[in-house]
mmCIF file of C-alpha atoms in Angstrom:
data_model
loop_
_atom_site.group_PDB
_atom_site.id
_atom_site.type_symbol
_atom_site.label_atom_id
_atom_site.label_comp_id
_atom_site.label_asym_id
_atom_site.label_seq_id
_atom_site.Cartn_x
_atom_site.Cartn_y
_atom_site.Cartn_z
ATOM 1 C CA UNK A 10 0.000 0.000 0.000
ATOM 2 C CA UNK A 11 1.303 3.451 -0.797
ATOM 3 C CA UNK A 12 0.438 6.769 0.824
ATOM 4 C CA UNK A 13 -2.040 7.588 -1.954
ATOM 5 C CA UNK A 14 -4.200 4.651 -0.831
ATOM 6 C CA UNK A 15 -4.529 5.797 2.783
ATOM 7 C CA UNK A 16 -7.897 7.245 3.775
ATOM 8 C CA UNK A 17 -7.802 10.952 4.584
ATOM 9 C CA UNK A 18 -9.785 10.353 7.781
ATOM 10 C CA UNK A 19 -7.009 8.242 9.255
ATOM 11 C CA UNK A 20 -3.962 10.037 7.826
ATOM 12 C CA UNK A 21 -4.576 13.756 7.381
ATOM 13 C CA UNK A 22 -7.580 13.997 9.683
ATOM 14 C CA UNK A 23 -5.782 12.971 12.853
ATOM 15 C CA UNK A 24 -7.755 9.813 13.609
ATOM 16 C CA UNK A 25 -5.094 7.118 13.918
ATOM 17 C CA UNK A 26 -5.689 4.275 16.346
ATOM 18 C CA UNK A 27 -3.186 4.586 19.194
ATOM 19 C CA UNK A 28 -2.444 1.655 21.531
ATOM 20 C CA UNK A 29 -0.331 2.338 24.612
ATOM 21 C CA UNK A 30 1.093 -0.046 27.169
ATOM 22 C CA UNK A 31 0.084 0.716 30.751
ATOM 23 C CA UNK A 32 1.293 -1.046 33.907
ATOM 24 C CA UNK A 33 -0.436 -4.354 33.157
ATOM 25 C CA UNK A 34 -2.784 -3.548 30.311
ATOM 26 C CA UNK A 35 -3.156 -1.896 26.926
ATOM 27 C CA UNK A 36 -5.058 1.360 26.461
ATOM 28 C CA UNK A 37 -6.659 2.231 23.141
ATOM 29 C CA UNK A 38 -7.684 5.650 21.921
ATOM 30 C CA UNK A 39 -8.030 7.678 18.772
ATOM 31 C CA UNK A 40 -5.459 10.305 17.902
ATOM 32 C CA UNK A 41 -8.295 12.861 18.326
ATOM 33 C CA UNK A 42 -8.662 11.833 21.994
ATOM 34 C CA UNK A 43 -11.651 9.445 21.988
ATOM 35 C CA UNK A 44 -10.980 6.577 24.383
ATOM 36 C CA UNK A 45 -11.678 2.925 23.577
ATOM 37 C CA UNK A 46 -10.871 1.621 27.058
ATOM 38 C CA UNK A 47 -8.320 -0.940 28.121
ATOM 39 C CA UNK A 48 -7.646 -4.648 27.691
ATOM 40 C CA UNK A 49 -5.136 -7.136 29.041
ATOM 41 C CA UNK A 50 -2.230 -8.024 26.722
ATOM 42 C CA UNK A 51 -3.641 -11.517 26.097
ATOM 43 C CA UNK A 52 -6.740 -10.080 24.366
ATOM 44 C CA UNK A 53 -7.120 -9.298 20.678
ATOM 45 C CA UNK A 54 -6.410 -5.780 19.431
ATOM 46 C CA UNK A 55 -9.698 -6.154 17.532
ATOM 47 C CA UNK A 56 -11.271 -5.004 20.811
ATOM 48 C CA UNK A 57 -9.893 -1.560 19.893
ATOM 49 C CA UNK A 58 -10.043 -1.828 16.101
ATOM 50 C CA UNK A 59 -13.795 -2.379 15.837
ATOM 51 C CA UNK A 60 -14.872 0.647 17.922
ATOM 52 C CA UNK A 61 -12.156 2.767 16.274
ATOM 53 C CA UNK A 62 -13.431 1.835 12.813
ATOM 54 C CA UNK A 63 -17.007 2.640 13.874
ATOM 55 C CA UNK A 64 -15.767 6.004 15.227
ATOM 56 C CA UNK A 65 -13.934 6.900 12.010
ATOM 57 C CA UNK A 66 -16.747 5.745 9.721
ATOM 58 C CA UNK A 67 -19.743 7.224 11.601
ATOM 59 C CA UNK A 68 -18.615 9.920 14.056
ATOM 60 C CA UNK A 69 -15.920 11.773 12.122
ATOM 61 C CA UNK A 70 -17.392 14.369 9.754
ATOM 62 C CA UNK A 71 -16.323 14.315 6.120
ATOM 63 C CA UNK A 72 -13.852 17.064 5.328
#
């Protein structure tokens, strides 16, 4: 995939999915600040990806 194929909502719009390691868990949030909660490291990152995708597709206005 090249940069021309990347959706504007996730590249230029500041809505990248960010996953950070806490003390004993992973925290997920959007680059814009919306939180997706936390999970333990043995869980699937899909627990963040699905709500992030819903956020980007339905809550972020078209530019």
